[in-house]
Coordinates of C-alpha atoms in Angstrom, one line a residue:
M215 CA -87.2 -51.1 23.7
S216 CA -89.3 -53.8 24.7
G217 CA -91.6 -55.8 22.4
T218 CA -95.4 -54.3 22.9
V219 CA -96.6 -52.6 20.1
L220 CA -100.0 -50.7 20.5
A221 CA -101.8 -49.9 17.5
V222 CA -104.8 -47.7 17.2
T223 CA -107.0 -45.9 14.1
P224 CA -108.5 -42.4 16.2
R225 CA -110.6 -41.2 13.9
T226 CA -111.6 -37.1 15.4
Q227 CA -109.2 -35.3 17.5
A228 CA -110.5 -36.0 20.8
E229 CA -109.7 -39.4 19.8
L230 CA -106.3 -38.6 19.2
A231 CA -106.0 -36.8 22.0
A232 CA -107.4 -39.7 24.5
V233 CA -104.8 -42.2 22.8
L234 CA -101.8 -40.1 22.9
T235 CA -102.6 -39.7 26.7
D236 CA -102.8 -43.1 27.0
F237 CA -99.6 -43.8 25.5
A238 CA -98.2 -41.4 27.9
Q239 CA -99.4 -43.1 30.5
H240 CA -98.3 -46.1 29.4
G241 CA -94.6 -44.7 28.8
I242 CA -94.3 -45.5 25.2
E243 CA -90.3 -45.3 24.0
L244 CA -91.3 -44.7 20.3
L245 CA -94.7 -43.0 18.5
V246 CA -94.8 -44.3 15.2
I247 CA -96.7 -42.2 12.6
D248 CA -98.8 -43.6 9.7
G249 CA -99.6 -41.4 7.2
G250 CA -98.6 -38.2 5.1
D251 CA -97.8 -34.7 6.2
G252 CA -101.6 -33.7 7.5
T253 CA -101.4 -36.5 9.5
I254 CA -98.0 -36.0 11.0
R255 CA -98.8 -32.5 11.7
D256 CA -102.3 -33.3 13.7
V257 CA -100.0 -36.1 15.9
L258 CA -97.6 -34.0 16.4
T259 CA -99.7 -30.9 17.5
A260 CA -101.9 -33.1 19.9
A261 CA -98.7 -34.6 21.1
A262 CA -97.2 -31.3 21.7
T263 CA -100.0 -30.6 24.3
V264 CA -99.7 -34.4 26.5
W265 CA -95.6 -34.5 26.7
T266 CA -95.0 -31.0 28.1
G267 CA -91.8 -32.3 29.0
A268 CA -89.1 -34.4 26.4
M269 CA -91.3 -36.4 23.4
P270 CA -90.6 -40.1 22.5
R271 CA -88.7 -40.7 19.3
V272 CA -90.8 -40.4 16.3
A273 CA -91.0 -43.0 13.5
I274 CA -92.7 -42.2 10.5
V275 CA -94.4 -44.4 7.9
P276 CA -95.3 -42.4 4.8
S277 CA -98.5 -43.1 3.0
G278 CA -100.2 -39.4 2.3
K279 CA -101.0 -37.2 -0.4
T280 CA -97.7 -35.4 0.6
N281 CA -94.5 -36.5 2.4
A282 CA -92.0 -33.6 2.5
L283 CA -91.0 -34.3 5.8
A284 CA -90.1 -38.1 5.1
L285 CA -88.4 -37.1 2.4
D286 CA -86.5 -34.7 4.2
L287 CA -85.8 -37.4 7.0
G288 CA -84.1 -39.6 3.5
I289 CA -87.2 -41.9 4.2
L290 CA -88.4 -43.8 1.1
D291 CA -92.3 -44.4 0.2
H292 CA -92.2 -48.0 0.6
W293 CA -90.0 -47.4 4.3
T294 CA -92.7 -49.9 6.2
L295 CA -93.9 -50.3 9.8
D296 CA -91.2 -53.6 10.4
Q297 CA -88.5 -51.3 8.9
A298 CA -89.1 -48.3 10.9
L299 CA -89.3 -50.6 14.1
A300 CA -85.5 -52.2 13.3
A301 CA -84.1 -48.6 12.8
A302 CA -85.8 -47.8 16.6
R303 CA -84.1 -50.8 17.8
D304 CA -80.7 -50.0 16.0
G305 CA -80.4 -46.4 17.3
A306 CA -80.7 -44.8 14.4
S307 CA -82.2 -41.4 14.7
I308 CA -82.1 -37.5 13.8
V309 CA -82.5 -34.4 15.5
R310 CA -85.3 -31.9 13.8
T311 CA -86.1 -28.4 15.5
P312 CA -89.4 -28.2 13.7
G313 CA -91.7 -25.2 13.3
R314 CA -94.9 -24.1 14.9
G315 CA -97.6 -21.8 13.7
R316 CA -100.5 -20.6 15.6
T317 CA -103.6 -18.7 14.3
R318 CA -104.0 -15.5 16.8
R319 CA -107.6 -14.5 15.3
H320 CA -109.8 -17.5 14.5
R321 CA -113.0 -18.0 11.9
P322 CA -114.9 -20.6 13.8
E323 CA -113.9 -23.3 11.2
T324 CA -110.1 -22.6 12.1
P325 CA -108.0 -25.4 13.9
R326 CA -106.7 -23.7 17.0
L327 CA -104.0 -26.3 18.1
P328 CA -100.1 -25.0 17.3
V329 CA -98.4 -26.6 14.4
R330 CA -95.2 -28.2 15.2
R331 CA -94.5 -28.4 11.5
G332 CA -95.2 -27.1 8.6
R333 CA -95.0 -24.6 5.2
V334 CA -96.9 -21.9 4.6
R335 CA -97.6 -20.8 0.9
R336 CA -100.0 -18.3 -0.2
G337 CA -102.5 -19.2 -2.7
D338 CA -104.9 -21.7 -1.1
R339 CA -106.2 -22.9 -4.8
T340 CA -103.0 -23.6 -6.6
G341 CA -102.3 -26.5 -3.9
A342 CA -105.9 -28.2 -4.2
A343 CA -105.5 -28.2 -8.1
A344 CA -102.2 -29.7 -7.8
H345 CA -103.8 -32.7 -5.9
R346 CA -106.7 -33.3 -8.4
A347 CA -104.2 -32.9 -11.3
G348 CA -102.5 -36.2 -9.6
A349 CA -99.8 -34.9 -8.1
F350 CA -99.2 -36.1 -4.7
K351 CA -96.2 -36.6 -2.2
G352 CA -93.3 -34.5 -2.7
F353 CA -94.4 -33.0 -6.8
A354 CA -97.3 -31.4 -5.2
V355 CA -95.0 -28.5 -3.7
G356 CA -93.0 -28.6 -7.0
V357 CA -96.5 -28.4 -9.0
A358 CA -98.0 -25.8 -7.1
L359 CA -94.9 -23.5 -7.2
S360 CA -94.5 -23.8 -10.7
W361 CA -98.1 -23.5 -11.6
A362 CA -97.8 -19.8 -9.7
I363 CA -95.2 -18.7 -11.9
V364 CA -96.8 -20.0 -15.1
Q365 CA -99.7 -18.1 -13.8
T366 CA -97.6 -14.9 -13.1
L367 CA -95.5 -15.0 -16.4
F368 CA -98.6 -15.6 -18.9
G369 CA -101.9 -14.5 -17.1
R370 CA -103.6 -11.3 -17.5
A371 CA -101.7 -8.2 -16.0
S372 CA -104.4 -8.2 -13.3
G373 CA -104.6 -11.5 -12.3
M374 CA -104.6 -12.3 -8.7
W375 CA -100.8 -13.7 -8.8
R376 CA -99.4 -10.7 -10.0
A377 CA -101.2 -8.2 -7.7
G378 CA -100.6 -10.4 -4.4
N379 CA -102.0 -9.9 -1.5
R380 CA -101.7 -7.7 1.3
M381 CA -99.6 -9.0 4.2
H382 CA -98.2 -7.3 7.7
V383 CA -94.9 -9.5 8.3
R384 CA -92.9 -8.9 11.6
Y385 CA -89.9 -10.4 12.5
D386 CA -86.4 -10.1 14.5
S387 CA -83.5 -10.1 11.8
A388 CA -81.3 -12.5 12.5
A389 CA -78.9 -10.7 9.8
D390 CA -79.0 -7.6 11.7
A391 CA -79.3 -7.9 15.5
G392 CA -81.5 -5.9 17.1
R393 CA -83.5 -4.8 14.0
V394 CA -87.1 -5.3 14.4
A395 CA -88.5 -6.1 10.4
D396 CA -92.2 -4.7 10.4
T397 CA -93.6 -4.3 6.5
D398 CA -97.0 -4.0 5.7
T399 CA -97.6 -4.3 1.9
H400 CA -99.0 -6.4 -1.1
R401 CA -96.8 -9.8 -1.4
Y402 CA -96.5 -12.3 -4.3
I403 CA -95.6 -15.5 -2.1
L404 CA -94.7 -16.3 1.3
L405 CA -92.8 -20.1 1.7
A406 CA -91.6 -20.9 5.4
S407 CA -90.4 -24.4 6.2
T408 CA -87.9 -26.1 8.8
L409 CA -86.9 -28.8 6.3
T410 CA -83.5 -28.6 5.3
R411 CA -84.3 -30.6 1.9
M412 CA -86.8 -29.5 0.1
P413 CA -88.9 -31.7 -2.7
L414 CA -87.8 -31.8 -6.2
G415 CA -84.7 -30.5 -5.2
V416 CA -85.9 -27.1 -5.3
Q417 CA -83.8 -24.8 -2.8
P418 CA -85.7 -21.7 -2.8
F419 CA -84.4 -20.7 1.0
G420 CA -80.6 -20.7 -0.6
A421 CA -78.4 -23.6 1.2
A422 CA -79.3 -26.5 3.1
R423 CA -79.4 -25.5 6.7
D424 CA -81.5 -26.1 10.2
G425 CA -83.9 -23.7 11.4
L426 CA -87.0 -21.8 10.2
K427 CA -86.4 -20.2 7.0
T428 CA -88.8 -18.0 5.0
L429 CA -88.5 -16.4 1.4
L430 CA -90.8 -13.6 1.3
V431 CA -91.4 -12.5 -2.3
D432 CA -92.6 -8.8 -3.2
A433 CA -96.0 -8.2 -5.3
P434 CA -95.8 -7.4 -8.4
P435 CA -92.8 -9.7 -8.9
R436 CA -89.8 -8.0 -10.5
W437 CA -87.9 -9.9 -12.9
L438 CA -89.9 -13.1 -12.6
A439 CA -88.4 -15.1 -15.5
A440 CA -84.9 -14.2 -14.4
A441 CA -85.2 -14.5 -10.7
A442 CA -87.3 -17.8 -10.6
P443 CA -84.5 -19.8 -11.8
L444 CA -82.1 -18.6 -9.6
I445 CA -84.6 -19.0 -6.2
V446 CA -85.0 -22.6 -7.4
A447 CA -81.4 -23.2 -7.6
G448 CA -80.9 -21.7 -4.6
S449 CA -78.6 -18.9 -6.0
P450 CA -77.1 -16.5 -3.4
A451 CA -77.0 -13.5 -6.1
K452 CA -77.3 -9.9 -3.9
W453 CA -79.5 -8.8 -6.5
L454 CA -82.6 -10.7 -5.5
D455 CA -83.1 -9.1 -2.8
R456 CA -82.9 -5.7 -3.8
A457 CA -85.2 -6.9 -6.4
G458 CA -87.9 -8.2 -4.0
Y459 CA -87.0 -11.9 -3.3
H460 CA -86.0 -11.4 0.6
R461 CA -84.8 -15.3 2.1
I462 CA -85.2 -14.8 5.9
D463 CA -83.7 -16.5 8.6
T464 CA -85.4 -15.6 12.1
P465 CA -86.7 -17.7 15.1
A466 CA -90.4 -16.1 14.7
L467 CA -92.6 -14.3 12.4
D468 CA -95.9 -13.0 12.5
V469 CA -97.9 -12.8 9.6
T470 CA -101.4 -11.0 9.3
M471 CA -103.4 -11.2 5.6
E472 CA -106.7 -12.0 4.9
A473 CA -106.3 -14.4 1.8
G474 CA -106.3 -18.1 3.0
F475 CA -102.9 -20.1 3.0
I476 CA -101.8 -23.8 2.5
L477 CA -100.0 -25.5 5.7
D478 CA -98.4 -29.1 5.1
G479 CA -100.9 -29.5 1.9
E480 CA -104.4 -28.4 4.2
V481 CA -106.0 -25.4 3.1
Y482 CA -106.9 -22.3 6.3
P483 CA -108.8 -19.0 5.6
G484 CA -107.0 -15.5 6.6
G485 CA -106.1 -14.0 9.5
A486 CA -103.0 -13.8 12.2
L487 CA -100.7 -15.8 12.2
T488 CA -97.4 -16.4 14.5
I489 CA -95.1 -18.9 12.9
R490 CA -91.8 -20.3 14.8
Q491 CA -89.6 -22.9 16.0
A492 CA -90.6 -25.5 18.5
A493 CA -88.6 -28.2 20.9
P494 CA -86.3 -30.5 19.0
I495 CA -87.7 -33.7 17.9
S496 CA -85.8 -37.3 17.5
F497 CA -86.8 -39.2 14.0
V498 CA -86.1 -42.7 13.7
V499 CA -84.3 -43.0 10.5
P500 CA -83.1 -45.9 7.9

């Protein structure tokens, strides 16, 4: 690695694309992103259109509201640029295969760029409420999920959480090779991620593993008081799937829903969304 550092602060998507194009022309060896999950999403989304081949290594200096990716990589909140550069010189890195989402039917304000890594959660109001309550970084994910469970257990029978939202979900089943699952029904929650370690130690997808993982819960949720602790703890209990708590391993799935959704802490309107694994990225780690 050379000792030259190019530092910029783009303020629009157009500026970001121009900056990354300039970086690519300079042949940078390391792309450092200072920010949270939303900033990382924006940068890697734009970078995917600039580097059509192998991307440079990526280092993260966490400073945003949610830093789930930094947590997954074992990067502490106080990690600095100097530490990231030192780790890059030492060659410390880990490869992650991020998720990639693309909306296929847009409202005018919906971003059209592919998302290189993300989580999709039903309940656009919950994530925003968690941030307003002061729950940032990894805690926001736990607060949002906990609030959804509380609203379901103690809210009105006619409440939106129990009723769920209608979703059409289609995917190739990895557990049953060659079978295509195609369902159209009301769902309580859809949670998808390529992270191997979730905030607060929760394990909604079961045992830690690579790849795109999805938790899909039918609505209204059955036996939630008994199921919720098992889901959070990553229990492999077989009855959970029969009760409507489906853990899915698939490289891609198509989802269509009218309700809004949250991706990396940002709220998007409903519509058709394709979620799939993207090309591996090498991240610098401590």
